[in-house]
CSV table of C-alpha atoms and ligand atoms in Angstrom, one decimal:
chain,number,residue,atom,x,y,z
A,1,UNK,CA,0.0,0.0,0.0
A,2,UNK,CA,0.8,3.5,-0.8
A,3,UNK,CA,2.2,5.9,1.8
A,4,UNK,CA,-1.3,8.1,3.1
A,5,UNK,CA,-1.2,11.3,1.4
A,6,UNK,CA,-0.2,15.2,2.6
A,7,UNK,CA,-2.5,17.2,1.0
A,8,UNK,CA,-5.2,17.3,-1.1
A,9,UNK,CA,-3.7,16.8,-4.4
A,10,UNK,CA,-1.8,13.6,-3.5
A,11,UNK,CA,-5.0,11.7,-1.9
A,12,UNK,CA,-6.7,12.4,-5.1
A,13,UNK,CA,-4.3,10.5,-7.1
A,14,UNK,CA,-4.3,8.2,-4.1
A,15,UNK,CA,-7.5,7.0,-4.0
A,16,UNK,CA,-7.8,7.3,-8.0
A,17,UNK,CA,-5.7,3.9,-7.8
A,18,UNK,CA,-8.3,1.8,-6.4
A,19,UNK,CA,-10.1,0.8,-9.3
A,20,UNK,CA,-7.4,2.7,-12.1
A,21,UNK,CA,-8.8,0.9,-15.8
A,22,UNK,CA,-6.3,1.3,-18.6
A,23,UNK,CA,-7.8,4.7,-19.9
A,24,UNK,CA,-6.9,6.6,-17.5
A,25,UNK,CA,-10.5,6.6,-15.5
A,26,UNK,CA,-11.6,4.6,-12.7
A,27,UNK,CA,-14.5,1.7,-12.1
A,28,UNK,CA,-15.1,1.5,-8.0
A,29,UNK,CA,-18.6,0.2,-8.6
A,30,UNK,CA,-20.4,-0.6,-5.7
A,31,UNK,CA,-19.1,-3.5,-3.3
A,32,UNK,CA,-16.4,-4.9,-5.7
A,33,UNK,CA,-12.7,-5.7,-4.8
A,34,UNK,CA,-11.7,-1.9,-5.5
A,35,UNK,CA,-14.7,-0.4,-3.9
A,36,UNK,CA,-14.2,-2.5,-0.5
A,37,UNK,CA,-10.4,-1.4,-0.6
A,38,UNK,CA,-10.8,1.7,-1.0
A,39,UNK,CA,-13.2,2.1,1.9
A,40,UNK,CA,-10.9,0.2,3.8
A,41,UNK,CA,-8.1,2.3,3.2
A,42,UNK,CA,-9.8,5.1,4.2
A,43,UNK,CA,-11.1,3.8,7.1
A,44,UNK,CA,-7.0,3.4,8.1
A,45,UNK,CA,-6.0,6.8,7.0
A,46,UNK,CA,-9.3,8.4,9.3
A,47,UNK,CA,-7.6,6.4,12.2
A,48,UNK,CA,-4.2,7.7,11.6
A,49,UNK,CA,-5.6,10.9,11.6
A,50,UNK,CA,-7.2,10.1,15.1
A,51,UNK,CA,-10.7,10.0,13.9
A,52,UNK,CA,-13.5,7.8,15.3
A,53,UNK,CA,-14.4,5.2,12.4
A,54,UNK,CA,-16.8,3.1,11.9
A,55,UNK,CA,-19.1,1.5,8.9
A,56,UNK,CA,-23.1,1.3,9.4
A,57,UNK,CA,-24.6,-1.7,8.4
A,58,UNK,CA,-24.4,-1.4,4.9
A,59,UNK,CA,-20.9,-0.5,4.3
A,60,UNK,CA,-21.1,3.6,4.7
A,61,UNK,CA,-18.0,4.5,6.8
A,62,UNK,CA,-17.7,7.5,9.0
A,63,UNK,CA,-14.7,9.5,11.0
A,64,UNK,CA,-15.7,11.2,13.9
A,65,UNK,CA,-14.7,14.3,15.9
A,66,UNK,CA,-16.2,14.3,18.6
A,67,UNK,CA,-17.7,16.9,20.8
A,68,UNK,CA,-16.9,16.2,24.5
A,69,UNK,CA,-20.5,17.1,24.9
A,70,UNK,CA,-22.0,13.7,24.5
A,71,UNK,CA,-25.8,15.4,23.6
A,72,UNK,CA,-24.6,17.3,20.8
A,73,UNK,CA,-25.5,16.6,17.3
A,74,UNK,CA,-23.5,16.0,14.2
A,75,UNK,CA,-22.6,18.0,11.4
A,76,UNK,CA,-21.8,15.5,8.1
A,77,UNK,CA,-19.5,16.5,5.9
A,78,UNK,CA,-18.6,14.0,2.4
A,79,UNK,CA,-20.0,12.2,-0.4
A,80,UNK,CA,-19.7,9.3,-2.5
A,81,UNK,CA,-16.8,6.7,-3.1
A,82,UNK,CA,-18.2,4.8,-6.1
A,83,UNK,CA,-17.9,5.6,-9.4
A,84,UNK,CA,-19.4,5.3,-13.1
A,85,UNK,CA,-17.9,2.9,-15.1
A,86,UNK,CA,-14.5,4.7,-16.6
A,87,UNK,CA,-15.6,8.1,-14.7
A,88,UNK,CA,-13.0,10.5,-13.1
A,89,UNK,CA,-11.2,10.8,-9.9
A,90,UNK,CA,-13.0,13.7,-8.6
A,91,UNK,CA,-16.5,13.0,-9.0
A,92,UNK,CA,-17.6,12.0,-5.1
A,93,UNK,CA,-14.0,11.5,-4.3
A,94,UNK,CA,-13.0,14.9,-3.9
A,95,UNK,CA,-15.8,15.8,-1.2
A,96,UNK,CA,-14.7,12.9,0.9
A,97,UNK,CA,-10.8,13.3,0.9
A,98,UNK,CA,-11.8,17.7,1.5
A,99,UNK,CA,-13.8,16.6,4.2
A,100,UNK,CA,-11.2,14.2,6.0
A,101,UNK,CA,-8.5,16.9,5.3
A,102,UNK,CA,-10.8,19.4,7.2
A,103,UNK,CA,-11.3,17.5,10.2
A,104,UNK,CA,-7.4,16.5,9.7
A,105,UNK,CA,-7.0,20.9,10.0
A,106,UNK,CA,-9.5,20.9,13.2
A,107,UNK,CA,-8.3,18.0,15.3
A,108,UNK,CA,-4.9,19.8,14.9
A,109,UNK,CA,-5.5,23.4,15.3
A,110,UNK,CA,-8.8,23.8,16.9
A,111,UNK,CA,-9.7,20.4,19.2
A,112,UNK,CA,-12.8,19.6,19.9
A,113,UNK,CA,-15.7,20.7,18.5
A,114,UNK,CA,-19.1,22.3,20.0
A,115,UNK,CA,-21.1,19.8,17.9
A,116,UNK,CA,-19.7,16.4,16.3
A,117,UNK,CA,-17.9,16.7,13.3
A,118,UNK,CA,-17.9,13.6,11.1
A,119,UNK,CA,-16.9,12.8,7.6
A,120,UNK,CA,-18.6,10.1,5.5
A,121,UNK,CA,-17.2,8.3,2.6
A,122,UNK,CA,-21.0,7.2,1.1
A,123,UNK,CA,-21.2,3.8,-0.1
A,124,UNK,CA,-23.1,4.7,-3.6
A,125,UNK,CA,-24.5,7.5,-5.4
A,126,UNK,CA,-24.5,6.9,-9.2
A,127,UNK,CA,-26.9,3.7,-9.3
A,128,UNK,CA,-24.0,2.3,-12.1
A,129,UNK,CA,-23.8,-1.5,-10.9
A,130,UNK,CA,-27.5,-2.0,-9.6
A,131,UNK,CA,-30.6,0.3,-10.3
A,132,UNK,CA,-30.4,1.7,-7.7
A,133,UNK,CA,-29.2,5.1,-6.9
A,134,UNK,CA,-27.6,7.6,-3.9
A,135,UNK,CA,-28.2,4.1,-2.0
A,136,UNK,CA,-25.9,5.2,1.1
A,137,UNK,CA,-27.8,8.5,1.4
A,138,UNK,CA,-30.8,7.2,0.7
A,139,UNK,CA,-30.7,4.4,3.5
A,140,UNK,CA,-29.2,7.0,5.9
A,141,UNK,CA,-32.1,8.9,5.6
A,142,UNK,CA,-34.7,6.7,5.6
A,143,UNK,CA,-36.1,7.5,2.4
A,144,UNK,CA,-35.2,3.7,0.9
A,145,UNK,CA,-35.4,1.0,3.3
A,146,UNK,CA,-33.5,-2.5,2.5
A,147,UNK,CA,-35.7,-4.4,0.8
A,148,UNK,CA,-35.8,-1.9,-1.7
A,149,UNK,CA,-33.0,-3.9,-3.3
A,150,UNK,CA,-35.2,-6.6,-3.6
A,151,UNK,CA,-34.6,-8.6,-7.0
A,152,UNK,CA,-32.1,-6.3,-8.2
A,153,UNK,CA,-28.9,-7.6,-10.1
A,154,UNK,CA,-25.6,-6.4,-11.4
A,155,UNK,CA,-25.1,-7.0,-15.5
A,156,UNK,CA,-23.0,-10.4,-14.3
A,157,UNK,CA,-26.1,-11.6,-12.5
A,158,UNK,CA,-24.9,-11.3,-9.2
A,159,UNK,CA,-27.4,-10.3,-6.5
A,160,UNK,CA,-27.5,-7.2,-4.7
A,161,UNK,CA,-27.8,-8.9,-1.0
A,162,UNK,CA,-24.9,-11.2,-2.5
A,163,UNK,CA,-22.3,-8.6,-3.2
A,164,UNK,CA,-23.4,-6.6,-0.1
A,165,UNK,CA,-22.7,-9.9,1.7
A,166,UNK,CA,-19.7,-10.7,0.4
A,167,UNK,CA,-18.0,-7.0,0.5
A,168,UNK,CA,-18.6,-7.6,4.4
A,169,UNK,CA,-22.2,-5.5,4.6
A,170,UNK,CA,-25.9,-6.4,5.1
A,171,UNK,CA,-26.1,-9.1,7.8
A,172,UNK,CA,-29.0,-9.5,9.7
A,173,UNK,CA,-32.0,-9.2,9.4
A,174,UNK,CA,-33.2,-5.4,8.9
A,175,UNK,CA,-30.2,-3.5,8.9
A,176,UNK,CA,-31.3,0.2,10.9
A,177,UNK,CA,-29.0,2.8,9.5
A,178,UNK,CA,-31.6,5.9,9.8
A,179,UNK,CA,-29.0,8.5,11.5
A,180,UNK,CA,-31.7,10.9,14.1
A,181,UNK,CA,-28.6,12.9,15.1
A,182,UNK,CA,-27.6,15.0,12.0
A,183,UNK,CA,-28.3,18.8,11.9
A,184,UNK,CA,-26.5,19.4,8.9
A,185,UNK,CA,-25.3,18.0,6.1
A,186,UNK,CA,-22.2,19.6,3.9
A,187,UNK,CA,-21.2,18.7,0.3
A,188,UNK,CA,-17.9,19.2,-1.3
A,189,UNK,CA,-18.3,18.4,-5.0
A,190,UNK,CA,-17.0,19.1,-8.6
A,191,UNK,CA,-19.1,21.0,-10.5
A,192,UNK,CA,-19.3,18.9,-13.5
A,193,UNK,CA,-20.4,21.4,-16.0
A,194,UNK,CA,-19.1,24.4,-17.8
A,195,UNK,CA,-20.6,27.3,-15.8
A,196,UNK,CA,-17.8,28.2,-13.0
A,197,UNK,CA,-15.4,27.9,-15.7
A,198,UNK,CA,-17.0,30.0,-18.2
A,199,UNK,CA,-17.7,33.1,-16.2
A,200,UNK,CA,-14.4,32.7,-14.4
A,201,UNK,CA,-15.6,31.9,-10.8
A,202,UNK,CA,-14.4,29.7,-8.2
A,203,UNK,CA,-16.9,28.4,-6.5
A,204,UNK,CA,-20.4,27.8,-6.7
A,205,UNK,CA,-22.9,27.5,-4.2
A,206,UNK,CA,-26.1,25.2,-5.4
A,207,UNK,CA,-29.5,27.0,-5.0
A,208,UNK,CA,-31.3,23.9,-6.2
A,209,UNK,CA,-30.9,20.3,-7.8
A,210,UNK,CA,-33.1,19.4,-10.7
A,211,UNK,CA,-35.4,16.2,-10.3
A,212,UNK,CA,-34.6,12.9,-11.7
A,213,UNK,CA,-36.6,10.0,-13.6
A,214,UNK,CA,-34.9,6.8,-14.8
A,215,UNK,CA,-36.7,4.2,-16.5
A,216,UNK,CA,-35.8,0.6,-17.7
A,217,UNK,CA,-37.4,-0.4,-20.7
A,218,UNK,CA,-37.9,-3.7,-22.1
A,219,UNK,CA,-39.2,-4.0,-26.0
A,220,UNK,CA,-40.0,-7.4,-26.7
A,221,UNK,CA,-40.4,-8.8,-30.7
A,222,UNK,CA,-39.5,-12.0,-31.8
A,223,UNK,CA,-35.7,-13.5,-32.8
A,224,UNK,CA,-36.1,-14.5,-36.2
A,225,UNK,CA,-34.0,-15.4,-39.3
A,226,UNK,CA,-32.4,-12.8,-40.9
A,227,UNK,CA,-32.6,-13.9,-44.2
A,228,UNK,CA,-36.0,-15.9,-44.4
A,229,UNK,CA,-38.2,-13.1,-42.7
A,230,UNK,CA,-39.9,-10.1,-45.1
A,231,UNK,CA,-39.3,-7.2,-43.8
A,232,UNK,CA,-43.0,-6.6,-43.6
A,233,UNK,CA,-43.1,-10.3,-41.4
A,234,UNK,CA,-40.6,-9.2,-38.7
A,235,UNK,CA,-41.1,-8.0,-35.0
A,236,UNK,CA,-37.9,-6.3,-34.7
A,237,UNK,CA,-37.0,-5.2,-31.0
A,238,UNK,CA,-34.5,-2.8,-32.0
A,239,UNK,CA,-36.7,-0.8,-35.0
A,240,UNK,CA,-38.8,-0.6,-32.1
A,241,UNK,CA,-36.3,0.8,-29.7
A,242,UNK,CA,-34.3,3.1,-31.7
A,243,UNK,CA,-38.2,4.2,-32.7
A,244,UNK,CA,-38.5,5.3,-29.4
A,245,UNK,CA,-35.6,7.0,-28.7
A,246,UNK,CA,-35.8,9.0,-31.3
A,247,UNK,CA,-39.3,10.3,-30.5
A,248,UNK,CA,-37.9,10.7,-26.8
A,249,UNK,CA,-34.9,13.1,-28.4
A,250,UNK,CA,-37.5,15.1,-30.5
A,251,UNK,CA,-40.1,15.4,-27.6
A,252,UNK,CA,-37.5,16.5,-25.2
A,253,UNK,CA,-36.9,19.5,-27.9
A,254,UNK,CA,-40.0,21.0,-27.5
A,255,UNK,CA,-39.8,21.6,-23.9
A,256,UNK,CA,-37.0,24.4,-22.4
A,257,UNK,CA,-33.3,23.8,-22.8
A,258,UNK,CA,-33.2,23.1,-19.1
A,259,UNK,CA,-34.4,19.6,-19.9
A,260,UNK,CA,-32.4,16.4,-20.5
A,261,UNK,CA,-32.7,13.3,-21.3
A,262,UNK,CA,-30.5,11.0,-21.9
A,263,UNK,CA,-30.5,6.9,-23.3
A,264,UNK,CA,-27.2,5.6,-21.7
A,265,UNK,CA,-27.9,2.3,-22.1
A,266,UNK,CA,-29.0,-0.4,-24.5
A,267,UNK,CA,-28.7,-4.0,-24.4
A,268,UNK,CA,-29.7,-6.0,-27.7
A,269,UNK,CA,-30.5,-10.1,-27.3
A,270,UNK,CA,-29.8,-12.2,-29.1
A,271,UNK,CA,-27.2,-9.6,-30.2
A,272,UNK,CA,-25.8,-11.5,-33.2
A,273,UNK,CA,-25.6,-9.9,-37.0
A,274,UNK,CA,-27.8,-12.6,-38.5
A,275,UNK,CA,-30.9,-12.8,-35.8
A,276,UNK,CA,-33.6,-10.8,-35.8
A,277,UNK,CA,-33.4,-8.6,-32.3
A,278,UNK,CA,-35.9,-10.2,-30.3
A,279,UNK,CA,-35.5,-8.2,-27.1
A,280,UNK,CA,-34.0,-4.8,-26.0
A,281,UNK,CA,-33.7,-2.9,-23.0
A,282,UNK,CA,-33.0,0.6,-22.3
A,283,UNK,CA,-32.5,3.2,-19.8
A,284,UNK,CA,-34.0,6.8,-19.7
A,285,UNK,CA,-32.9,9.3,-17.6
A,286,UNK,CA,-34.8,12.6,-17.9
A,287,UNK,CA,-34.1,15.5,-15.7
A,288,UNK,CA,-35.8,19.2,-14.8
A,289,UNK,CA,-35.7,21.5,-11.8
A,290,UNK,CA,-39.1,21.8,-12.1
A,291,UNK,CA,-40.9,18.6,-10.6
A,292,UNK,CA,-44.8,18.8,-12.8
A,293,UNK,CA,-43.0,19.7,-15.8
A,294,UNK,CA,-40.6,16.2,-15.2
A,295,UNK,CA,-44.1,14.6,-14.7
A,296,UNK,CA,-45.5,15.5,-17.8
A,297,UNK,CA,-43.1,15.0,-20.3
A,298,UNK,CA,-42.7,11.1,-18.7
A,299,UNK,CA,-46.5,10.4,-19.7
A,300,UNK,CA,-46.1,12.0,-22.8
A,301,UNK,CA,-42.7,9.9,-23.9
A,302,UNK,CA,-44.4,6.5,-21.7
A,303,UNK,CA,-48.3,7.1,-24.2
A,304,UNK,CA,-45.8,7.7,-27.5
A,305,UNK,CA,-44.3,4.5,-26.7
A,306,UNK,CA,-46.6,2.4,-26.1
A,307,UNK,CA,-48.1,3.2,-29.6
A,308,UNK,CA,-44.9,2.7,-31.5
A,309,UNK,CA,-44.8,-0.3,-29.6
A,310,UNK,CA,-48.4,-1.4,-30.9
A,311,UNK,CA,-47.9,-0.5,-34.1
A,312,UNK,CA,-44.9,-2.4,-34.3
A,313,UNK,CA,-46.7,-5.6,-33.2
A,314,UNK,CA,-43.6,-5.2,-30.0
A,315,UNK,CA,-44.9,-5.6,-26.4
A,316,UNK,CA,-43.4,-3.1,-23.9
A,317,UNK,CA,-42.5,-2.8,-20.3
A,318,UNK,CA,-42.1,0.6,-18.1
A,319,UNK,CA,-40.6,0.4,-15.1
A,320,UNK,CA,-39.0,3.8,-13.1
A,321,UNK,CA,-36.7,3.1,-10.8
A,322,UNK,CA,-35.1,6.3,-9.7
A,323,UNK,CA,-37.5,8.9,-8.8
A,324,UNK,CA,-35.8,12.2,-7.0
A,325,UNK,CA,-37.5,15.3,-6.7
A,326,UNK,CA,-35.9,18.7,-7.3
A,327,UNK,CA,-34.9,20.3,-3.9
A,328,UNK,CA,-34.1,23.4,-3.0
A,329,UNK,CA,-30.3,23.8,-0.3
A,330,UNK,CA,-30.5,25.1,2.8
A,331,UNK,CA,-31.0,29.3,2.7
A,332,UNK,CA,-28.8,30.2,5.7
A,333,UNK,CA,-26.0,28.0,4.8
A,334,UNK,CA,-25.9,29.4,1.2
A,335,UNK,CA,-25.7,32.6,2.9
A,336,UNK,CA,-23.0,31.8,5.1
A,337,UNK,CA,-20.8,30.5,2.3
A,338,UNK,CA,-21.6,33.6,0.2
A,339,UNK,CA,-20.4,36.0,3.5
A,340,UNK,CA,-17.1,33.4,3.7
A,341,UNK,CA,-16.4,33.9,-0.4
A,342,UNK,CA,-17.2,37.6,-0.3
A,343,UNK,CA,-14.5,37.8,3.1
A,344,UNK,CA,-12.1,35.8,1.2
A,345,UNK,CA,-12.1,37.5,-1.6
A,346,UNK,CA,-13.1,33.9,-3.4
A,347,UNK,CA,-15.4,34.9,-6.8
A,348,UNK,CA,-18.6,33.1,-6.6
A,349,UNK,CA,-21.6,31.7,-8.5
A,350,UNK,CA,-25.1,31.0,-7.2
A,351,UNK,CA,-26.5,28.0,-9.5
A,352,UNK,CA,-28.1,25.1,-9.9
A,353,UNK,CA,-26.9,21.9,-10.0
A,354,UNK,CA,-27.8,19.5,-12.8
A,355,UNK,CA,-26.1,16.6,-11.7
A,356,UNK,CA,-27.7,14.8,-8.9
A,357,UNK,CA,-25.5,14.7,-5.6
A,358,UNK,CA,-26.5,12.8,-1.8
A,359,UNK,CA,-27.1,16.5,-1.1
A,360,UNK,CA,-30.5,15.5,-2.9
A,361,UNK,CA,-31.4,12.8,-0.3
A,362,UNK,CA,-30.0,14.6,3.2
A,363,UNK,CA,-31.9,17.9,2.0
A,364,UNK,CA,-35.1,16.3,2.7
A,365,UNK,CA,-33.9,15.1,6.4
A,366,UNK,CA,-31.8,18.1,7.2
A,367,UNK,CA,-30.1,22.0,6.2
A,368,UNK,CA,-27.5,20.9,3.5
A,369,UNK,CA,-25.0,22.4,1.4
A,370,UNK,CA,-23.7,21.8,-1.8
A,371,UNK,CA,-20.5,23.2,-3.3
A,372,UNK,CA,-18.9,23.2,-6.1
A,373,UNK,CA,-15.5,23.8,-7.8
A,374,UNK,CA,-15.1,24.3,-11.4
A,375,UNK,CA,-14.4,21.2,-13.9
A,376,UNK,CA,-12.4,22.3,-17.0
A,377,UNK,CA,-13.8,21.8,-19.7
A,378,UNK,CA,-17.3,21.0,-17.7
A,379,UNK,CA,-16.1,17.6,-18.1
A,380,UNK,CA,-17.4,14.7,-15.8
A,381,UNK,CA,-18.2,11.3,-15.9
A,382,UNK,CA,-15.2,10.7,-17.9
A,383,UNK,CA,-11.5,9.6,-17.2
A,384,UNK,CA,-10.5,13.6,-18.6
A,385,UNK,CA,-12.4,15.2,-15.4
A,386,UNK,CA,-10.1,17.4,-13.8
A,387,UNK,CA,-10.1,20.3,-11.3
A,388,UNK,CA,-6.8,22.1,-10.6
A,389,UNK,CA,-5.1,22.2,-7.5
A,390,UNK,CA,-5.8,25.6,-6.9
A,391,UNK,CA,-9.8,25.2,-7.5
A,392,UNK,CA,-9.6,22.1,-5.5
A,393,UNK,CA,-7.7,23.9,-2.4
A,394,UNK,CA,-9.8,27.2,-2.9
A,395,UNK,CA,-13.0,24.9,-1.9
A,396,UNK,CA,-11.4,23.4,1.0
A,397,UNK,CA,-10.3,26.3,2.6
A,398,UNK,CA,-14.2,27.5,2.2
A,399,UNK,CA,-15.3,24.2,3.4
A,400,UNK,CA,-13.1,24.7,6.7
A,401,UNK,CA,-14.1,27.8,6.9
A,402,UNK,CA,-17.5,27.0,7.1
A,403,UNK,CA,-17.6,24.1,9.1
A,404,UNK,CA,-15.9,25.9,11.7
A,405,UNK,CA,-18.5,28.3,11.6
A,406,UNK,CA,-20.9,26.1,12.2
A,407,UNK,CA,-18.9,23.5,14.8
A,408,UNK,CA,-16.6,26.1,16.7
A,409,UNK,CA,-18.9,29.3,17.2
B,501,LIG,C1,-24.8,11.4,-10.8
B,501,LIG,O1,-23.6,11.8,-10.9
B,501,LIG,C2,-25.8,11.8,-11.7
B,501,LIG,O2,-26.1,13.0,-11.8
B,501,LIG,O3,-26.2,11.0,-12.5
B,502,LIG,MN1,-20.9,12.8,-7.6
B,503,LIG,MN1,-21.3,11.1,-10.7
């Protein structure tokens, strides 16, 4: 194992080598080999540090500061370890490794704090091995409960309870991860789009995270010959599906540019050159800050597909499986880190955020803030996300800055 890092810099590139793939990006997917490693390592580096760690039941891990007043609540500060498949080293990364660094800053300069400080390195956020998403958030706040996961499998077939099982996680019977004693939660993130970068600021604080839908659907035709079957005689899965998506693209046109939606994946069976598709299924993820105008457009594109689907002789399932509502960030903490840029001298940006972030999850339970440092480019989800050294130290120092406003005042 690698020497624990110095500074922020070095424990990105640290942690970026649990789960490194030959392009440059990394795969820490949910309770794999790199994934439990990487948790593990940072669960020794928190206790070098001289932090309180611990994992809840389903593999979140925590490092505590604690308040010598054994009443006092907790202040959370962190985010996510996993990763998309190839995605970047910043992306969830960045707010954990900021937020162990900042209670690294307190335990040395400052002691202990009026309120418990801890630092969470979430199990999962971007739903990339199961269908399910923001699963560590989600279960911490008690908006998912465990058998949520009921029935779900990775692309290998591999359980959900069976991975959680074997990564060390998820025994007994009902595991109770509901945390009662957080007052706020604080989120360290890239930005992930162009915006910081483009009007030159350095940070941005999040007014509001746009709602999510994502859908699985299944197209069913029937696998036929190739060569023997008239075009006029075929149920073709795939005319059906690529059907679809495009009336999903041109749909989404007509509505304001602040809507996406995106079809990130596909899987064709029997996926051979001379069979007739008989089955495909497809994601849709379709996004909007505002939640009746998300609601809308998902009956309009469900109704258009189930008549392409009929008049293609196809039968079709809908299934949504990540449904996240807009929500707004705490008001007083945005103000708070406005005051701390403006006193700094740090140039920022009020904005919303179109990426969804555990911020989503803990804003229903608790005040939470979300901040961001610029991506070049606006690049994310990609082994090319990067954030300078500079941008990435400019949002620590506010993060300290503001958690000891909030845990030393
Ligand atoms: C998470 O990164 C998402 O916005 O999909
Ligand atoms: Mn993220
Ligand atoms: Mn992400």
């Amino acid at each position: 194992m690698s020497p624990f890092p110095n500074n922020l810099a070095e424990a990105i590139e640290w942690l970026s080598s649990y789960g490194a793939v030959p392009d440059g990006g990394v795969t820490r997917t949910l309770y794999s080999k790199p994934w439990k490693e990487a948790q593990q390592v940072l669960k020794e580096w928190m206790e070098e540090l001289g932090l309180q760690t611990s994992y809840d039941p389903i593999g979140n891990l925590f490092g505590r500061l604690a308040s010598k007043d054994s009443m006092a609540p907790t202040i959370l500060v962190g985010s996510h370890i996993d990763t998309v498949l190839s995605g970047g080293k910043y992306d969830g990364a960045y707010g954990i490794l900021a937020g162990i660094l900042a209670l690294k800053h307190f335990k040395e300069h400052q002691g202990h704090p009026k309120v418990n400080l801890e630092v969470v390195s979430l199990c999962e956020e971007e739903g990339s091995r199961f269908p399910i998403a923001c699963w560590g958030s989600g279960m911490m706040t008690g908006i998912y409960c465990i058998q949520d996961i009921n029935g779900f499998r990775d692309s290998e077939g591999i359980c959900f309870e069976q991975a959680m099982k074997e990564a060390g996680f998820g025994i007994g019977e009902q595991p109770d991860v509901v945390r009662s004693d957080i007052s706020a939660f604080v989120e360290l993130h890239i930005e992930q789009g162009p915006s910081l970068e483009r009007l030159q600021k350095s940070i941005g604080i999040v007014q509001s995270i746009v709602g999510q839908k994502r859908f699985r659907i299944t197209v069913k035709g029937e696998p036929n010959h190739v060569g023997t079957t008239l075009m006029k005689w075929r149920k073709d899965a795939l005319l059906g599906a690529v059907t679809m998506i495009h009336d999903l693209y041109g749909l989404t046109k007509e509505y304001d540019e602040d809507f996406v939606t995106t079809v990130g994946q596909l899987f064709v069976e029997p996926n051979v050159p001379n069979v007739i598709p008989g089955q495909v299924e497809f994601t849709v993820d379709a996004r909007h800050p505002v939640n009746s105008v998300l609601s809308i457009f998902c009956e309009q594109f469900k109704r258009q597909f189930l008549e392409i689907a009929q008049k293609l002789g196809l039968e079709i399932g809908i299934e949504i499986w990540h449904n996240v509502q807009p929500v707004q960030m705490d008001a007083k903490l945005q103000q708070i880190v406005q005051t701390i840029c403006i006193n700094s001298n740090i140039s920022y940006h009020v904005m919303n955020s179109g990426a969804g972030h555990d911020s989503q999850l803990f804003a229903r339970m608790c005040p939470t803030a979300l901040v961001f440092v610029p991506s070049q480019g606006g690049i994310s989800h990609s082994p090319s996300e990067y954030t300078s050294n500079h941008d990435l130290e400019t949002g620590l120092s506010v993060l300290i800055q503001l958690l000891h406003r909030l845990a030393y005042k």
